[in-house]
Amino acid sequence: AQKITQTQPGMFVQEKEAVTLDCTYDTSDPSYGLFWYKQPSSGEMIFLIYQGSYDQQNATEGRYSLNFQKARKSANLVISASQLGDSAMYFCAMIPGGISGGSNYKLTFGKGTLLTVNP
Amino acid sequence: GAVVSQHPSRVICKSGTSVKIECRSLDFQATTMFWYRQFPKQSLMLMATSNEGSKATYEQGVEKDKFLINHASLTLSTLTVTSAHPEDSSFYICSARTLRGSGGYYNEQFFGPGTRLTVL
């Protein structure tokens, strides 16, 4: 079974500063994939970034980067140069199998972190 | 990019009525569709997984007779909340998964915008 832990219910950051959202995971699968999603107040789930368990380098997508520390089983999201529009819920999620997983493999979500960007 | 739509976006109904929510993949064929439920300030909880042409697989604790899922085609899945009650009020989100090849296979899952159900 997979488990995702997000220990920060809420985080505050000043506009233009960087912020790190924590995520730890637990799985017995040797192959897995890690995702971060953003959910603004409108409710839509927006995909931000993906990291495969066998990827050698940390994933980056624009202002988002994933600090993947496999031995510690952590996959923290770093948002650089925060913007007011970054205020939202952020969910870390995991899927067994990752890039080679079967189509029925299910995402396991953490409880989320509510990020507030202050002007 | 791949787009998943949901209809309706909001619905208010009286207790005892049934409500149907549609989930469509607009520009790709979905091998699998998932239905989630989200209560305010909580995470997404998977309700069921459905593949086109076969019966949905429900998560433990989800009443399959109450939440009917039909996956009639590779682009359409429907969730019907039967005999809805106020405790069924929630945010329902669907997602569609496709296998996309790009030097390998990548399980990519796309989410719909969600449907907010309010049962009076």
GROMACS .gro file of C-alpha atoms in nm:
model
  239
    1ALA     CA    1   0.000   0.000   0.000
    2GLN     CA    2   0.109   0.353  -0.069
    3LYS     CA    3   0.093   0.646   0.168
    4ILE     CA    4   0.155   1.015   0.112
    5THR     CA    5   0.214   1.251   0.403
    6GLN     CA    6   0.194   1.626   0.379
    7THR     CA    7   0.266   1.765   0.725
    8GLN     CA    8   0.196   2.132   0.651
    9PRO     CA    9  -0.177   2.209   0.656
   10GLY     CA   10  -0.102   2.569   0.568
   11MET     CA   11   0.191   2.775   0.451
   12PHE     CA   12   0.244   3.147   0.404
   13VAL     CA   13   0.497   3.311   0.176
   14GLN     CA   14   0.569   3.663   0.066
   15GLU     CA   15   0.528   3.744  -0.300
   16LYS     CA   16   0.849   3.690  -0.501
   17GLU     CA   17   1.000   3.462  -0.239
   18ALA     CA   18   1.057   3.089  -0.274
   19VAL     CA   19   0.860   2.831  -0.077
   20THR     CA   20   0.900   2.459  -0.017
   21LEU     CA   21   0.602   2.231   0.034
   22ASP     CA   22   0.686   1.905   0.204
   23CYS     CA   23   0.585   1.559   0.092
   24THR     CA   24   0.700   1.223   0.219
   25TYR     CA   25   0.584   0.890   0.089
   26ASP     CA   26   0.587   0.527   0.176
   27THR     CA   27   0.573   0.240  -0.067
   28SER     CA   28   0.714  -0.107  -0.115
   29ASP     CA   29   0.706  -0.078  -0.492
   30PRO     CA   30   1.049  -0.037  -0.651
   31SER     CA   31   0.898   0.165  -0.933
   32TYR     CA   32   0.663   0.455  -0.874
   33GLY     CA   33   0.577   0.802  -0.989
   34LEU     CA   34   0.529   1.117  -0.786
   35PHE     CA   35   0.306   1.407  -0.884
   36TRP     CA   36   0.223   1.751  -0.758
   37TYR     CA   37  -0.112   1.911  -0.835
   38LYS     CA   38  -0.244   2.259  -0.767
   39GLN     CA   39  -0.609   2.312  -0.682
   40PRO     CA   40  -0.725   2.674  -0.679
   41SER     CA   41  -1.053   2.774  -0.519
   42SER     CA   42  -1.233   2.697  -0.847
   43GLY     CA   43  -1.167   2.328  -0.780
   44GLU     CA   44  -0.987   2.219  -1.093
   45MET     CA   45  -0.683   1.998  -1.045
   46ILE     CA   46  -0.384   2.139  -1.229
   47PHE     CA   47  -0.087   1.912  -1.296
   48LEU     CA   48   0.241   2.078  -1.201
   49ILE     CA   49   0.524   1.830  -1.211
   50TYR     CA   50   0.613   1.461  -1.229
   51GLN     CA   51   0.908   1.263  -1.096
   52GLY     CA   52   0.973   0.899  -1.173
   53SER     CA   53   1.145   0.687  -0.912
   54TYR     CA   54   1.423   0.598  -1.152
   55ASP     CA   55   1.476   0.948  -1.284
   56GLN     CA   56   1.832   1.053  -1.215
   57GLN     CA   57   1.763   1.422  -1.213
   58ASN     CA   58   1.513   1.626  -1.018
   59ALA     CA   59   1.218   1.734  -1.228
   60THR     CA   60   1.173   2.099  -1.312
   61GLU     CA   61   0.888   2.282  -1.485
   62GLY     CA   62   0.930   2.655  -1.503
   63ARG     CA   63   0.908   2.796  -1.151
   64TYR     CA   64   0.837   2.452  -1.007
   65SER     CA   65   1.103   2.203  -0.911
   66LEU     CA   66   1.081   1.878  -0.725
   67ASN     CA   67   1.346   1.806  -0.463
   68PHE     CA   68   1.351   1.428  -0.485
   69GLN     CA   69   1.542   1.250  -0.210
   70LYS     CA   70   1.481   0.883  -0.268
   71ALA     CA   71   1.662   0.752   0.040
   72ARG     CA   72   1.456   0.980   0.260
   73LYS     CA   73   1.141   0.907   0.061
   74SER     CA   74   1.069   1.273   0.019
   75ALA     CA   75   0.948   1.469  -0.282
   76ASN     CA   76   0.923   1.831  -0.181
   77LEU     CA   77   0.787   2.091  -0.421
   78VAL     CA   78   0.981   2.415  -0.451
   79ILE     CA   79   0.807   2.716  -0.598
   80SER     CA   80   1.042   2.997  -0.685
   81ALA     CA   81   0.944   3.363  -0.711
   82SER     CA   82   0.596   3.314  -0.566
   83GLN     CA   83   0.308   3.496  -0.728
   84LEU     CA   84  -0.031   3.591  -0.588
   85GLY     CA   85  -0.187   3.344  -0.827
   86ASP     CA   86   0.003   3.061  -0.660
   87SER     CA   87  -0.234   3.080  -0.364
   88ALA     CA   88  -0.411   2.744  -0.370
   89MET     CA   89  -0.420   2.393  -0.226
   90TYR     CA   90  -0.129   2.177  -0.331
   91PHE     CA   91  -0.150   1.800  -0.336
   92CYS     CA   92   0.131   1.550  -0.356
   93ALA     CA   93   0.034   1.217  -0.511
   94MET     CA   94   0.191   0.886  -0.597
   95ILE     CA   95   0.122   0.606  -0.838
   96PRO     CA   96   0.278   0.260  -0.831
   97GLY     CA   97   0.461   0.158  -1.141
   98GLY     CA   98   0.522   0.515  -1.252
   99ILE     CA   99   0.615   0.536  -1.613
  100SER     CA  100   0.551   0.169  -1.676
  101GLY     CA  101   0.251   0.124  -1.453
  102GLY     CA  102  -0.066  -0.036  -1.576
  103SER     CA  103  -0.364   0.174  -1.669
  104ASN     CA  104  -0.560   0.080  -1.358
  105TYR     CA  105  -0.293   0.191  -1.117
  106LYS     CA  106  -0.446   0.443  -0.881
  107LEU     CA  107  -0.320   0.775  -0.757
  108THR     CA  108  -0.281   0.810  -0.382
  109PHE     CA  109  -0.313   1.169  -0.262
  110GLY     CA  110  -0.181   1.344   0.044
  111LYS     CA  111  -0.406   1.566   0.253
  112GLY     CA  112  -0.279   1.880   0.088
  113THR     CA  113  -0.117   2.208   0.188
  114LEU     CA  114  -0.296   2.539   0.159
  115LEU     CA  115  -0.049   2.796   0.033
  116THR     CA  116  -0.120   3.165   0.079
  117VAL     CA  117   0.096   3.417  -0.101
  118ASN     CA  118   0.097   3.757   0.066
  119PRO     CA  119   0.154   4.077  -0.131
  120GLY     CA  120  -0.305   1.943  -2.413
  121ALA     CA  121  -0.562   1.682  -2.323
  122VAL     CA  122  -0.893   1.818  -2.200
  123VAL     CA  123  -1.150   1.654  -1.977
  124SER     CA  124  -1.489   1.813  -1.937
  125GLN     CA  125  -1.757   1.758  -1.676
  126HIS     CA  126  -2.120   1.846  -1.696
  127PRO     CA  127  -2.288   1.998  -1.509
  128SER     CA  128  -2.042   2.213  -1.318
  129ARG     CA  129  -2.297   2.276  -1.044
  130VAL     CA  130  -2.620   2.105  -0.958
  131ILE     CA  131  -2.872   2.156  -0.684
  132CYS     CA  132  -3.136   1.892  -0.636
  133LYS     CA  133  -3.398   1.784  -0.390
  134SER     CA  134  -3.345   1.493  -0.156
  135GLY     CA  135  -3.455   1.166  -0.313
  136THR     CA  136  -3.384   1.259  -0.672
  137SER     CA  137  -3.111   1.114  -0.893
  138VAL     CA  138  -2.838   1.319  -1.050
  139LYS     CA  139  -2.620   1.226  -1.347
  140ILE     CA  140  -2.275   1.371  -1.397
  141GLU     CA  141  -2.095   1.332  -1.730
  142CYS     CA  142  -1.721   1.311  -1.778
  143ARG     CA  143  -1.581   1.340  -2.130
  144SER     CA  144  -1.231   1.325  -2.270
  145LEU     CA  145  -1.249   1.577  -2.552
  146ASP     CA  146  -0.940   1.511  -2.760
  147PHE     CA  147  -0.814   1.171  -2.658
  148GLN     CA  148  -0.937   0.822  -2.584
  149ALA     CA  149  -0.926   0.733  -2.218
  150THR     CA  150  -0.825   0.380  -2.129
  151THR     CA  151  -0.949   0.431  -1.777
  152MET     CA  152  -1.161   0.687  -1.598
  153PHE     CA  153  -1.168   0.756  -1.227
  154TRP     CA  154  -1.426   0.920  -1.006
  155TYR     CA  155  -1.326   1.109  -0.693
  156ARG     CA  156  -1.516   1.277  -0.416
  157GLN     CA  157  -1.384   1.573  -0.222
  158PHE     CA  158  -1.530   1.727   0.090
  159PRO     CA  159  -1.442   2.087   0.180
  160LYS     CA  160  -1.079   2.134   0.280
  161GLN     CA  161  -1.008   1.764   0.240
  162SER     CA  162  -0.820   1.554  -0.008
  163LEU     CA  163  -0.959   1.367  -0.304
  164MET     CA  164  -1.099   1.026  -0.222
  165LEU     CA  165  -1.118   0.773  -0.500
  166MET     CA  166  -1.467   0.629  -0.540
  167ALA     CA  167  -1.429   0.399  -0.836
  168THR     CA  168  -1.228   0.305  -1.140
  169SER     CA  169  -1.392   0.230  -1.470
  170ASN     CA  170  -1.278   0.089  -1.800
  171GLU     CA  171  -1.476   0.118  -2.119
  172GLY     CA  172  -1.719  -0.166  -2.164
  173SER     CA  173  -1.670  -0.327  -1.827
  174LYS     CA  174  -1.808  -0.288  -1.478
  175ALA     CA  175  -1.658  -0.028  -1.252
  176THR     CA  176  -1.439  -0.126  -0.960
  177TYR     CA  177  -1.552   0.047  -0.644
  178GLU     CA  178  -1.335   0.138  -0.349
  179GLN     CA  179  -1.413  -0.008  -0.013
  180GLY     CA  180  -1.702   0.167   0.155
  181VAL     CA  181  -1.850   0.311  -0.165
  182GLU     CA  182  -2.203   0.190  -0.235
  183LYS     CA  183  -2.214   0.076  -0.594
  184ASP     CA  184  -2.595   0.077  -0.599
  185LYS     CA  185  -2.598   0.438  -0.493
  186PHE     CA  186  -2.319   0.563  -0.718
  187LEU     CA  187  -2.381   0.408  -1.058
  188ILE     CA  188  -2.099   0.437  -1.305
  189ASN     CA  189  -2.133   0.374  -1.675
  190HIS     CA  190  -1.837   0.386  -1.910
  191ALA     CA  191  -2.005   0.350  -2.245
  192SER     CA  192  -1.723   0.464  -2.467
  193LEU     CA  193  -1.357   0.557  -2.461
  194THR     CA  194  -1.452   0.921  -2.425
  195LEU     CA  195  -1.751   0.918  -2.190
  196SER     CA  196  -1.816   0.803  -1.836
  197THR     CA  197  -2.117   0.892  -1.625
  198LEU     CA  198  -2.173   0.891  -1.251
  199THR     CA  199  -2.531   0.876  -1.131
  200VAL     CA  200  -2.602   0.954  -0.768
  201THR     CA  201  -2.926   0.772  -0.701
  202SER     CA  202  -3.176   0.886  -0.439
  203ALA     CA  203  -2.947   1.165  -0.334
  204HIS     CA  204  -2.945   1.286   0.026
  205PRO     CA  205  -2.787   1.592   0.187
  206GLU     CA  206  -2.486   1.387   0.298
  207ASP     CA  207  -2.411   1.321  -0.069
  208SER     CA  208  -2.344   1.691  -0.118
  209SER     CA  209  -1.983   1.714  -0.226
  210PHE     CA  210  -1.742   1.803  -0.503
  211TYR     CA  211  -1.715   1.521  -0.756
  212ILE     CA  212  -1.413   1.509  -0.985
  213CYS     CA  213  -1.345   1.273  -1.269
  214SER     CA  214  -1.015   1.199  -1.433
  215ALA     CA  215  -0.922   1.019  -1.750
  216ARG     CA  216  -0.605   0.829  -1.811
  217THR     CA  217  -0.433   0.756  -2.136
  218LEU     CA  218  -0.119   0.573  -2.227
  219ARG     CA  219   0.096   0.805  -2.428
  220GLY     CA  220   0.407   0.690  -2.600
  221SER     CA  221   0.712   0.909  -2.628
  222GLY     CA  222   1.008   0.679  -2.622
  223GLY     CA  223   0.819   0.486  -2.360
  224TYR     CA  224   0.480   0.476  -2.198
  225TYR     CA  225   0.368   0.740  -1.958
  226ASN     CA  226   0.055   0.707  -1.751
  227GLU     CA  227  -0.090   1.049  -1.781
  228GLN     CA  228  -0.405   1.136  -1.590
  229PHE     CA  229  -0.612   1.440  -1.674
  230PHE     CA  230  -0.871   1.584  -1.440
  231GLY     CA  231  -1.206   1.735  -1.516
  232PRO     CA  232  -1.306   2.068  -1.362
  233GLY     CA  233  -1.536   1.903  -1.109
  234THR     CA  234  -1.906   1.909  -1.030
  235ARG     CA  235  -2.040   2.063  -0.714
  236LEU     CA  236  -2.347   1.877  -0.596
  237THR     CA  237  -2.579   2.025  -0.337
  238VAL     CA  238  -2.868   1.816  -0.214
  239LEU     CA  239  -3.138   2.005  -0.030
   0.00000   0.00000   0.00000
